PDB file of C-alpha atoms and ligand atoms in Angstrom:
ATOM      1  CA  UNK A   1      37.257  44.994 -41.499  1.00 30.00           C
ATOM      2  CA  UNK A   2      35.657  47.663 -40.708  1.00 38.00           C
ATOM      3  CA  UNK A   3      31.741  48.849 -40.778  1.00 39.00           C
ATOM      4  CA  UNK A   4      32.091  51.275 -43.355  1.00 39.00           C
ATOM      5  CA  UNK A   5      28.922  52.718 -44.254  1.00 46.00           C
ATOM      6  CA  UNK A   6      25.686  53.404 -42.525  1.00 48.00           C
ATOM      7  CA  UNK A   7      23.507  50.661 -44.457  1.00 43.00           C
ATOM      8  CA  UNK A   8      25.955  47.785 -42.695  1.00 51.00           C
ATOM      9  CA  UNK A   9      25.848  49.979 -38.965  1.00 51.00           C
ATOM     10  CA  UNK A  10      22.035  49.390 -39.544  1.00 51.00           C
ATOM     11  CA  UNK A  11      22.223  45.815 -40.372  1.00 64.00           C
ATOM     12  CA  UNK A  12      24.644  45.246 -37.470  1.00 63.00           C
ATOM     13  CA  UNK A  13      21.425  47.012 -35.009  1.00 75.00           C
ATOM     14  CA  UNK A  14      19.070  44.447 -36.857  1.00 81.00           C
ATOM     15  CA  UNK A  15      21.856  41.392 -35.982  1.00 83.00           C
ATOM     16  CA  UNK A  16      21.383  42.898 -32.140  1.00 89.00           C
ATOM     17  CA  UNK A  17      17.376  42.477 -32.634  1.00 88.00           C
ATOM     18  CA  UNK A  18      17.788  38.889 -33.995  1.00 88.00           C
ATOM     19  CA  UNK A  19      19.858  37.655 -31.302  1.00 91.00           C
ATOM     20  CA  UNK A  20      17.617  38.962 -29.067  1.00 93.00           C
ATOM     21  CA  UNK A  21      14.487  37.399 -30.647  1.00 90.00           C
ATOM     22  CA  UNK A  22      16.406  34.100 -31.257  1.00 92.00           C
ATOM     23  CA  UNK A  23      16.999  34.257 -27.329  1.00 94.00           C
ATOM     24  CA  UNK A  24      13.232  35.000 -27.555  1.00 93.00           C
ATOM     25  CA  UNK A  25      11.842  32.083 -29.225  1.00 91.00           C
ATOM     26  CA  UNK A  26      14.004  30.028 -27.306  1.00 93.00           C
ATOM     27  CA  UNK A  27      12.201  31.233 -24.596  1.00 94.00           C
ATOM     28  CA  UNK A  28       8.974  30.687 -25.682  1.00 91.00           C
ATOM     29  CA  UNK A  29       9.212  27.149 -27.919  1.00 90.00           C
ATOM     30  CA  UNK A  30      12.302  25.480 -26.429  1.00 91.00           C
ATOM     31  CA  UNK A  31      12.598  22.298 -25.041  1.00 92.00           C
ATOM     32  CA  UNK A  32      12.710  21.625 -20.899  1.00 94.00           C
ATOM     33  CA  UNK A  33      15.233  22.263 -19.185  1.00 94.00           C
ATOM     34  CA  UNK A  34      15.989  25.537 -21.482  1.00 96.00           C
ATOM     35  CA  UNK A  35      19.732  26.178 -22.056  1.00 96.00           C
ATOM     36  CA  UNK A  36      19.008  29.915 -20.991  1.00 97.00           C
ATOM     37  CA  UNK A  37      15.891  31.584 -20.357  1.00 97.00           C
ATOM     38  CA  UNK A  38      15.750  35.492 -20.802  1.00 97.00           C
ATOM     39  CA  UNK A  39      12.043  36.512 -19.966  1.00 97.00           C
ATOM     40  CA  UNK A  40      12.662  39.614 -21.434  1.00 97.00           C
ATOM     41  CA  UNK A  41      14.134  38.845 -25.174  1.00 95.00           C
ATOM     42  CA  UNK A  42      10.538  39.031 -27.058  1.00 93.00           C
ATOM     43  CA  UNK A  43       9.290  42.208 -25.531  1.00 93.00           C
ATOM     44  CA  UNK A  44      12.943  43.600 -26.073  1.00 93.00           C
ATOM     45  CA  UNK A  45      13.311  42.291 -30.012  1.00 90.00           C
ATOM     46  CA  UNK A  46      10.196  44.063 -30.794  1.00 85.00           C
ATOM     47  CA  UNK A  47       9.268  41.449 -32.605  1.00 79.00           C
ATOM     48  CA  UNK A  48       5.490  39.616 -32.328  1.00 82.00           C
ATOM     49  CA  UNK A  49       5.558  35.701 -30.663  1.00 82.00           C
ATOM     50  CA  UNK A  50       4.050  35.176 -34.087  1.00 81.00           C
ATOM     51  CA  UNK A  51       7.047  37.069 -36.378  1.00 80.00           C
ATOM     52  CA  UNK A  52       9.182  35.580 -33.944  1.00 81.00           C
ATOM     53  CA  UNK A  53       7.834  32.090 -34.257  1.00 79.00           C
ATOM     54  CA  UNK A  54       8.104  32.473 -38.470  1.00 78.00           C
ATOM     55  CA  UNK A  55      11.560  33.408 -38.222  1.00 75.00           C
ATOM     56  CA  UNK A  56      12.551  30.705 -36.062  1.00 75.00           C
ATOM     57  CA  UNK A  57      11.097  27.796 -38.611  1.00 76.00           C
ATOM     58  CA  UNK A  58      13.419  28.428 -40.863  1.00 74.00           C
ATOM     59  CA  UNK A  59      16.643  29.079 -38.831  1.00 77.00           C
ATOM     60  CA  UNK A  60      18.853  25.593 -38.978  1.00 75.00           C
ATOM     61  CA  UNK A  61      19.116  24.217 -35.458  1.00 73.00           C
ATOM     62  CA  UNK A  62      22.882  24.969 -34.745  1.00 73.00           C
ATOM     63  CA  UNK A  63      22.421  28.461 -35.859  1.00 78.00           C
ATOM     64  CA  UNK A  64      19.198  28.975 -33.736  1.00 81.00           C
ATOM     65  CA  UNK A  65      21.534  28.152 -30.320  1.00 90.00           C
ATOM     66  CA  UNK A  66      24.596  30.721 -31.423  1.00 91.00           C
ATOM     67  CA  UNK A  67      22.763  33.754 -29.037  1.00 93.00           C
ATOM     68  CA  UNK A  68      21.563  31.074 -26.354  1.00 95.00           C
ATOM     69  CA  UNK A  69      24.441  29.183 -25.765  1.00 96.00           C
ATOM     70  CA  UNK A  70      26.748  32.300 -25.691  1.00 97.00           C
ATOM     71  CA  UNK A  71      24.961  33.724 -22.930  1.00 98.00           C
ATOM     72  CA  UNK A  72      23.784  30.785 -21.360  1.00 98.00           C
ATOM     73  CA  UNK A  73      28.499  30.076 -21.079  1.00 97.00           C
ATOM     74  CA  UNK A  74      29.163  33.657 -20.113  1.00 98.00           C
ATOM     75  CA  UNK A  75      26.359  33.715 -17.678  1.00 98.00           C
ATOM     76  CA  UNK A  76      27.873  31.037 -16.048  1.00 98.00           C
ATOM     77  CA  UNK A  77      31.263  31.833 -15.870  1.00 98.00           C
ATOM     78  CA  UNK A  78      30.446  35.344 -14.672  1.00 98.00           C
ATOM     79  CA  UNK A  79      28.757  33.367 -11.386  1.00 98.00           C
ATOM     80  CA  UNK A  80      31.459  31.853 -11.025  1.00 97.00           C
ATOM     81  CA  UNK A  81      33.880  34.223 -11.018  1.00 98.00           C
ATOM     82  CA  UNK A  82      31.911  37.156  -8.691  1.00 97.00           C
ATOM     83  CA  UNK A  83      33.440  35.809  -5.635  1.00 97.00           C
ATOM     84  CA  UNK A  84      36.463  38.158  -7.191  1.00 97.00           C
ATOM     85  CA  UNK A  85      35.229  40.620  -8.625  1.00 98.00           C
ATOM     86  CA  UNK A  86      32.177  43.328  -9.116  1.00 98.00           C
ATOM     87  CA  UNK A  87      32.204  44.766 -12.196  1.00 98.00           C
ATOM     88  CA  UNK A  88      31.023  43.488 -15.533  1.00 98.00           C
ATOM     89  CA  UNK A  89      31.458  45.470 -18.420  1.00 98.00           C
ATOM     90  CA  UNK A  90      29.263  44.332 -21.434  1.00 98.00           C
ATOM     91  CA  UNK A  91      30.685  44.808 -24.899  1.00 96.00           C
ATOM     92  CA  UNK A  92      28.704  44.521 -28.004  1.00 93.00           C
ATOM     93  CA  UNK A  93      25.861  44.410 -25.605  1.00 96.00           C
ATOM     94  CA  UNK A  94      23.019  45.287 -27.976  1.00 95.00           C
ATOM     95  CA  UNK A  95      19.592  43.919 -26.326  1.00 96.00           C
ATOM     96  CA  UNK A  96      21.927  41.552 -23.144  1.00 98.00           C
ATOM     97  CA  UNK A  97      18.872  41.530 -20.768  1.00 98.00           C
ATOM     98  CA  UNK A  98      21.179  40.561 -18.024  1.00 98.00           C
ATOM     99  CA  UNK A  99      21.340  43.559 -15.921  1.00 98.00           C
ATOM    100  CA  UNK A 100      17.430  44.108 -16.148  1.00 98.00           C
ATOM    101  CA  UNK A 101      16.707  40.722 -15.547  1.00 98.00           C
ATOM    102  CA  UNK A 102      18.734  40.626 -12.290  1.00 97.00           C
ATOM    103  CA  UNK A 103      17.702  43.814 -11.150  1.00 97.00           C
ATOM    104  CA  UNK A 104      18.766  45.346  -7.564  1.00 94.00           C
ATOM    105  CA  UNK A 105      19.411  41.332  -7.307  1.00 96.00           C
ATOM    106  CA  UNK A 106      23.129  42.496  -9.193  1.00 97.00           C
ATOM    107  CA  UNK A 107      24.296  43.945  -5.028  1.00 97.00           C
ATOM    108  CA  UNK A 108      27.310  45.330  -5.887  1.00 97.00           C
ATOM    109  CA  UNK A 109      28.009  43.868  -9.477  1.00 98.00           C
ATOM    110  CA  UNK A 110      27.710  47.083 -11.246  1.00 98.00           C
ATOM    111  CA  UNK A 111      26.968  46.214 -15.033  1.00 98.00           C
ATOM    112  CA  UNK A 112      28.482  48.743 -17.935  1.00 98.00           C
ATOM    113  CA  UNK A 113      26.699  48.235 -21.118  1.00 98.00           C
ATOM    114  CA  UNK A 114      28.785  49.469 -24.276  1.00 96.00           C
ATOM    115  CA  UNK A 115      27.637  49.489 -27.467  1.00 93.00           C
ATOM    116  CA  UNK A 116      26.925  51.919 -30.188  1.00 90.00           C
ATOM    117  CA  UNK A 117      25.630  55.592 -28.789  1.00 91.00           C
ATOM    118  CA  UNK A 118      22.911  55.829 -31.436  1.00 89.00           C
ATOM    119  CA  UNK A 119      21.845  51.772 -30.376  1.00 90.00           C
ATOM    120  CA  UNK A 120      22.029  52.536 -26.817  1.00 93.00           C
ATOM    121  CA  UNK A 121      19.789  54.946 -26.772  1.00 92.00           C
ATOM    122  CA  UNK A 122      17.359  52.899 -29.361  1.00 90.00           C
ATOM    123  CA  UNK A 123      17.524  50.762 -26.771  1.00 94.00           C
ATOM    124  CA  UNK A 124      16.846  52.940 -23.254  1.00 95.00           C
ATOM    125  CA  UNK A 125      13.847  54.214 -25.604  1.00 93.00           C
ATOM    126  CA  UNK A 126      12.947  50.720 -26.407  1.00 93.00           C
ATOM    127  CA  UNK A 127      13.348  49.807 -22.486  1.00 96.00           C
ATOM    128  CA  UNK A 128      11.169  53.146 -21.262  1.00 96.00           C
ATOM    129  CA  UNK A 129       8.172  52.065 -23.758  1.00 94.00           C
ATOM    130  CA  UNK A 130       8.092  48.361 -22.312  1.00 95.00           C
ATOM    131  CA  UNK A 131       7.681  49.670 -18.554  1.00 97.00           C
ATOM    132  CA  UNK A 132      11.009  47.983 -17.708  1.00 96.00           C
ATOM    133  CA  UNK A 133      13.503  49.456 -14.987  1.00 95.00           C
ATOM    134  CA  UNK A 134      17.217  50.033 -15.272  1.00 96.00           C
ATOM    135  CA  UNK A 135      18.801  48.836 -11.887  1.00 97.00           C
ATOM    136  CA  UNK A 136      20.473  51.809 -10.149  1.00 97.00           C
ATOM    137  CA  UNK A 137      23.728  49.011 -10.565  1.00 98.00           C
ATOM    138  CA  UNK A 138      23.282  49.997 -14.681  1.00 98.00           C
ATOM    139  CA  UNK A 139      25.856  52.254 -16.725  1.00 98.00           C
ATOM    140  CA  UNK A 140      25.629  53.098 -20.758  1.00 97.00           C
ATOM    141  CA  UNK A 141      28.991  53.179 -22.271  1.00 97.00           C
ATOM    142  CA  UNK A 142      28.790  54.752 -25.266  1.00 95.00           C
ATOM    143  CA  UNK A 143      31.499  54.056 -27.765  1.00 92.00           C
ATOM    144  CA  UNK A 144      32.166  52.708 -31.375  1.00 85.00           C
ATOM    145  CA  UNK A 145      34.494  50.508 -31.331  1.00 78.00           C
ATOM    146  CA  UNK A 146      36.588  51.607 -34.118  1.00 73.00           C
ATOM    147  CA  UNK A 147      36.506  55.694 -33.428  1.00 82.00           C
ATOM    148  CA  UNK A 148      36.752  55.058 -29.554  1.00 86.00           C
ATOM    149  CA  UNK A 149      39.203  53.811 -27.749  1.00 88.00           C
ATOM    150  CA  UNK A 150      37.568  51.390 -24.903  1.00 93.00           C
ATOM    151  CA  UNK A 151      39.812  53.033 -21.835  1.00 95.00           C
ATOM    152  CA  UNK A 152      38.697  56.237 -23.216  1.00 94.00           C
ATOM    153  CA  UNK A 153      35.110  55.675 -23.362  1.00 96.00           C
ATOM    154  CA  UNK A 154      35.078  53.944 -19.977  1.00 97.00           C
ATOM    155  CA  UNK A 155      36.860  56.480 -18.674  1.00 96.00           C
ATOM    156  CA  UNK A 156      33.346  59.322 -18.629  1.00 94.00           C
ATOM    157  CA  UNK A 157      32.127  56.453 -16.285  1.00 97.00           C
ATOM    158  CA  UNK A 158      32.552  54.957 -12.692  1.00 97.00           C
ATOM    159  CA  UNK A 159      34.603  52.310 -14.073  1.00 98.00           C
ATOM    160  CA  UNK A 160      37.540  51.231 -11.959  1.00 98.00           C
ATOM    161  CA  UNK A 161      40.391  50.651 -14.176  1.00 97.00           C
ATOM    162  CA  UNK A 162      42.034  49.660 -10.801  1.00 97.00           C
ATOM    163  CA  UNK A 163      39.327  46.649  -9.886  1.00 98.00           C
ATOM    164  CA  UNK A 164      39.341  43.040 -11.798  1.00 98.00           C
ATOM    165  CA  UNK A 165      36.230  43.163 -14.199  1.00 98.00           C
ATOM    166  CA  UNK A 166      34.670  40.538 -16.062  1.00 98.00           C
ATOM    167  CA  UNK A 167      34.200  41.003 -19.919  1.00 98.00           C
ATOM    168  CA  UNK A 168      31.691  39.845 -22.289  1.00 98.00           C
ATOM    169  CA  UNK A 169      32.025  40.159 -25.670  1.00 97.00           C
ATOM    170  CA  UNK A 170      29.013  38.556 -28.034  1.00 96.00           C
ATOM    171  CA  UNK A 171      28.781  38.612 -31.496  1.00 92.00           C
ATOM    172  CA  UNK A 172      30.781  41.447 -32.068  1.00 89.00           C
ATOM    173  CA  UNK A 173      34.584  40.114 -33.351  1.00 90.00           C
ATOM    174  CA  UNK A 174      33.012  39.039 -36.546  1.00 86.00           C
ATOM    175  CA  UNK A 175      32.089  42.435 -37.673  1.00 81.00           C
ATOM    176  CA  UNK A 176      35.243  44.242 -36.667  1.00 82.00           C
ATOM    177  CA  UNK A 177      38.848  44.375 -37.621  1.00 82.00           C
ATOM    178  CA  UNK A 178      41.078  42.174 -36.151  1.00 86.00           C
ATOM    179  CA  UNK A 179      42.964  45.643 -35.543  1.00 86.00           C
ATOM    180  CA  UNK A 180      40.157  46.638 -33.451  1.00 84.00           C
ATOM    181  CA  UNK A 181      39.720  43.172 -31.943  1.00 90.00           C
ATOM    182  CA  UNK A 182      43.025  43.008 -30.982  1.00 92.00           C
ATOM    183  CA  UNK A 183      43.186  46.159 -29.412  1.00 91.00           C
ATOM    184  CA  UNK A 184      40.187  44.910 -26.998  1.00 93.00           C
ATOM    185  CA  UNK A 185      42.179  41.915 -26.349  1.00 96.00           C
ATOM    186  CA  UNK A 186      44.967  43.503 -24.869  1.00 96.00           C
ATOM    187  CA  UNK A 187      42.969  46.231 -23.283  1.00 96.00           C
ATOM    188  CA  UNK A 188      41.148  42.613 -21.712  1.00 97.00           C
ATOM    189  CA  UNK A 189      44.640  41.145 -20.755  1.00 98.00           C
ATOM    190  CA  UNK A 190      45.582  44.403 -19.089  1.00 97.00           C
ATOM    191  CA  UNK A 191      42.942  43.698 -16.541  1.00 98.00           C
ATOM    192  CA  UNK A 192      43.670  43.201 -12.761  1.00 97.00           C
ATOM    193  CA  UNK A 193      44.829  39.807 -12.610  1.00 96.00           C
ATOM    194  CA  UNK A 194      41.358  37.849 -11.942  1.00 97.00           C
ATOM    195  CA  UNK A 195      39.474  39.579 -14.738  1.00 97.00           C
ATOM    196  CA  UNK A 196      38.033  37.289 -17.079  1.00 98.00           C
ATOM    197  CA  UNK A 197      36.859  37.859 -20.764  1.00 98.00           C
ATOM    198  CA  UNK A 198      34.189  35.466 -22.830  1.00 98.00           C
ATOM    199  CA  UNK A 199      34.195  35.933 -26.388  1.00 98.00           C
ATOM    200  CA  UNK A 200      32.537  34.088 -29.664  1.00 97.00           C
ATOM    201  CA  UNK A 201      34.505  34.786 -32.675  1.00 94.00           C
ATOM    202  CA  UNK A 202      33.216  32.962 -36.191  1.00 91.00           C
ATOM    203  CA  UNK A 203      35.920  30.321 -37.791  1.00 87.00           C
ATOM    204  CA  UNK A 204      35.745  30.628 -40.931  1.00 77.00           C
ATOM    205  CA  UNK A 205      37.811  27.601 -42.288  1.00 58.00           C
ATOM    206  CA  UNK A 206      36.000  24.717 -42.848  1.00 42.00           C
ATOM    207  CA  UNK A 207      31.690  26.028 -41.522  1.00 38.00           C
ATOM    208  CA  UNK A 208      32.692  28.656 -44.634  1.00 42.00           C
ATOM    209  CA  UNK A 209      29.244  27.705 -45.598  1.00 37.00           C
ATOM    210  CA  UNK A 210      27.286  27.606 -42.371  1.00 39.00           C
ATOM    211  CA  UNK A 211      28.445  31.025 -42.186  1.00 40.00           C
ATOM    212  CA  UNK A 212      27.488  32.554 -45.677  1.00 39.00           C
ATOM    213  CA  UNK A 213      23.517  30.319 -44.443  1.00 40.00           C
ATOM    214  CA  UNK A 214      23.367  31.823 -41.875  1.00 39.00           C
ATOM    215  CA  UNK A 215      21.648  35.189 -40.011  1.00 37.00           C
ATOM    216  CA  UNK A 216      24.472  37.298 -39.512  1.00 38.00           C
ATOM    217  CA  UNK A 217      25.749  36.152 -43.537  1.00 40.00           C
ATOM    218  CA  UNK A 218      23.188  39.294 -44.059  1.00 38.00           C
ATOM    219  CA  UNK A 219      25.644  41.524 -42.432  1.00 44.00           C
ATOM    220  CA  UNK A 220      28.801  42.733 -45.239  1.00 51.00           C
ATOM    221  CA  UNK A 221      32.330  41.421 -44.988  1.00 63.00           C
ATOM    222  CA  UNK A 222      32.743  39.539 -41.823  1.00 77.00           C
ATOM    223  CA  UNK A 223      35.977  38.875 -40.415  1.00 84.00           C
ATOM    224  CA  UNK A 224      36.631  35.389 -39.369  1.00 86.00           C
ATOM    225  CA  UNK A 225      40.024  33.229 -37.720  1.00 89.00           C
ATOM    226  CA  UNK A 226      40.570  30.364 -37.772  1.00 88.00           C
ATOM    227  CA  UNK A 227      40.856  28.478 -34.153  1.00 90.00           C
ATOM    228  CA  UNK A 228      44.844  28.300 -34.361  1.00 91.00           C
ATOM    229  CA  UNK A 229      45.123  32.125 -35.638  1.00 90.00           C
ATOM    230  CA  UNK A 230      42.059  33.473 -32.865  1.00 93.00           C
ATOM    231  CA  UNK A 231      44.287  31.321 -29.824  1.00 95.00           C
ATOM    232  CA  UNK A 232      47.763  33.059 -30.929  1.00 94.00           C
ATOM    233  CA  UNK A 233      45.813  36.415 -30.723  1.00 95.00           C
ATOM    234  CA  UNK A 234      44.800  35.157 -26.958  1.00 97.00           C
ATOM    235  CA  UNK A 235      48.289  34.289 -26.497  1.00 97.00           C
ATOM    236  CA  UNK A 236      49.785  37.072 -27.708  1.00 96.00           C
ATOM    237  CA  UNK A 237      47.610  39.884 -25.596  1.00 97.00           C
ATOM    238  CA  UNK A 238      48.933  37.971 -22.519  1.00 96.00           C
ATOM    239  CA  UNK A 239      46.668  35.330 -21.689  1.00 95.00           C
ATOM    240  CA  UNK A 240      47.331  32.003 -20.611  1.00 87.00           C
ATOM    241  CA  UNK A 241      44.649  30.553 -18.712  1.00 93.00           C
ATOM    242  CA  UNK A 242      41.686  30.087 -21.963  1.00 97.00           C
ATOM    243  CA  UNK A 243      38.709  27.539 -22.101  1.00 96.00           C
ATOM    244  CA  UNK A 244      37.641  27.139 -25.375  1.00 96.00           C
ATOM    245  CA  UNK A 245      33.613  25.665 -25.365  1.00 94.00           C
ATOM    246  CA  UNK A 246      34.333  23.713 -29.055  1.00 91.00           C
ATOM    247  CA  UNK A 247      30.822  22.581 -30.639  1.00 91.00           C
ATOM    248  CA  UNK A 248      32.076  18.705 -29.612  1.00 93.00           C
ATOM    249  CA  UNK A 249      32.109  20.167 -25.861  1.00 94.00           C
ATOM    250  CA  UNK A 250      28.833  22.068 -26.321  1.00 94.00           C
ATOM    251  CA  UNK A 251      27.424  19.291 -27.791  1.00 93.00           C
ATOM    252  CA  UNK A 252      28.069  17.515 -25.054  1.00 95.00           C
ATOM    253  CA  UNK A 253      27.648  19.614 -21.865  1.00 94.00           C
ATOM    254  CA  UNK A 254      23.623  21.165 -23.355  1.00 94.00           C
ATOM    255  CA  UNK A 255      22.560  19.510 -26.348  1.00 93.00           C
ATOM    256  CA  UNK A 256      22.782  15.617 -25.837  1.00 91.00           C
ATOM    257  CA  UNK A 257      19.272  13.788 -26.060  1.00 90.00           C
ATOM    258  CA  UNK A 258      16.632  17.152 -26.312  1.00 92.00           C
ATOM    259  CA  UNK A 259      13.615  16.799 -27.540  1.00 91.00           C
ATOM    260  CA  UNK A 260      13.721  20.362 -30.200  1.00 89.00           C
ATOM    261  CA  UNK A 261      16.847  18.977 -32.011  1.00 89.00           C
ATOM    262  CA  UNK A 262      18.763  21.539 -30.823  1.00 91.00           C
ATOM    263  CA  UNK A 263      22.696  21.211 -32.004  1.00 92.00           C
ATOM    264  CA  UNK A 264      26.132  23.310 -31.026  1.00 92.00           C
ATOM    265  CA  UNK A 265      26.568  26.017 -33.516  1.00 91.00           C
ATOM    266  CA  UNK A 266      29.145  25.051 -36.131  1.00 87.00           C
ATOM    267  CA  UNK A 267      30.846  28.041 -37.108  1.00 86.00           C
ATOM    268  CA  UNK A 268      30.716  30.018 -33.755  1.00 91.00           C
ATOM    269  CA  UNK A 269      33.478  29.894 -31.288  1.00 93.00           C
ATOM    270  CA  UNK A 270      33.458  30.372 -27.484  1.00 97.00           C
ATOM    271  CA  UNK A 271      36.172  31.487 -25.150  1.00 97.00           C
ATOM    272  CA  UNK A 272      36.688  32.372 -21.700  1.00 98.00           C
ATOM    273  CA  UNK A 273      40.647  33.968 -21.104  1.00 98.00           C
ATOM    274  CA  UNK A 274      41.261  34.633 -17.590  1.00 98.00           C
ATOM    275  CA  UNK A 275      44.384  37.654 -16.125  1.00 97.00           C
TER     276      UNK A 275
HETATM  277  C1  SAM B   1      24.682  40.234 -33.259  1.00 96.60           C
HETATM  278  S1  SAM B   1      24.791  41.554 -32.108  1.00 96.60           S
HETATM  279  C2  SAM B   1      25.119  41.300 -30.776  1.00 96.60           C
HETATM  280  C3  SAM B   1      24.384  41.593 -28.950  1.00 96.60           C
HETATM  281  C4  SAM B   1      24.602  41.074 -27.791  1.00 96.60           C
HETATM  282  N1  SAM B   1      25.720  40.683 -27.235  1.00 96.60           N
HETATM  283  C5  SAM B   1      24.230  39.747 -27.528  1.00 96.60           C
HETATM  284  O1  SAM B   1      25.015  38.402 -27.885  1.00 96.60           O
HETATM  285  O2  SAM B   1      22.160  39.301 -27.819  1.00 96.60           O
HETATM  286  C6  SAM B   1      26.426  43.105 -32.045  1.00 96.60           C
HETATM  287  C7  SAM B   1      26.516  44.253 -31.316  1.00 96.60           C
HETATM  288  O3  SAM B   1      28.150  44.601 -31.068  1.00 96.60           O
HETATM  289  C8  SAM B   1      27.378  46.036 -31.622  1.00 96.60           C
HETATM  290  N2  SAM B   1      28.441  46.598 -32.913  1.00 96.60           N
HETATM  291  C9  SAM B   1      28.864  46.107 -33.418  1.00 96.60           C
HETATM  292  N3  SAM B   1      30.021  46.683 -34.391  1.00 96.60           N
HETATM  293  C10 SAM B   1      30.426  47.809 -33.477  1.00 96.60           C
HETATM  294  C11 SAM B   1      31.366  48.987 -33.178  1.00 96.60           C
HETATM  295  N4  SAM B   1      32.019  49.109 -33.637  1.00 96.60           N
HETATM  296  N5  SAM B   1      31.228  49.506 -31.945  1.00 96.60           N
HETATM  297  C12 SAM B   1      30.566  49.855 -30.937  1.00 96.60           C
HETATM  298  N6  SAM B   1      29.351  48.852 -31.307  1.00 96.60           N
HETATM  299  C13 SAM B   1      29.578  47.782 -32.241  1.00 96.60           C
HETATM  300  C14 SAM B   1      26.122  45.935 -32.306  1.00 96.60           C
HETATM  301  O4  SAM B   1      25.451  47.391 -31.851  1.00 96.60           O
HETATM  302  C15 SAM B   1      25.441  44.829 -31.246  1.00 96.60           C
HETATM  303  O5  SAM B   1      24.557  45.160 -30.930  1.00 96.60           O
END
């Protein structure tokens, strides 16, 4: 469904802030080894350490890990893809801090953060308030996915559509229409060979109750997919090289034997697809 009105849109902003707060909570209180270390998340979230501690109290272990697992999976895949591309498009970037954490160490990797125009303005103001330095390789691409096409939005930047790119799209597909998701997948599949997209979706068949109980439920209607439905969309878009980070695989790779009791997300699914 579309994000219909200002109230819901404001709630979507809140999910970006809460995503950062969950990364901050893991950075501050998660056991070693950390699954993902975001040292800028606390500042960007705007939450005090006390309110982050209070928030995490009420969050189930499987919800607390949605934001850290997806960022870890993405940055691992980006590192593996780095030798074949030098453009990174962060769709629905929210308070993602990859470019800020890397700084000039980005080298020749240009990062395009795409999000709703007022949200990007708000984020940039926050960055200034925190005294953080935006690396010269960082670009902001204002785009409301429901209104502006991604190619049009990126055309206003120095994004090169003829060069391969890495795309992340984390925590967004549940907030937009199936049609908008299909359009973005089709755009991603049409990138030059070697390009890759990593994205999340919310699986709504067997874990509908967990979804309702999660932080995300504070936003109105969500778009759910079954695993089969999403795989069909990805294949229809033209991808054949697909990798899924299932709950079982995530638990085996990242969460077994942890002293903080964290477990893999139950309803958020992660997927990578290479052109
Ligand atoms: C849950 S947050 C995730 C942010 C970030 N990717 C992360 O993992 O922390 C969802 C983000 O998608 C953006 N978003 C949602 N709907 C959008 C739309 N229609 N157009 C542009 N951005 C949108 C929101 O502004 C928000 O930053």
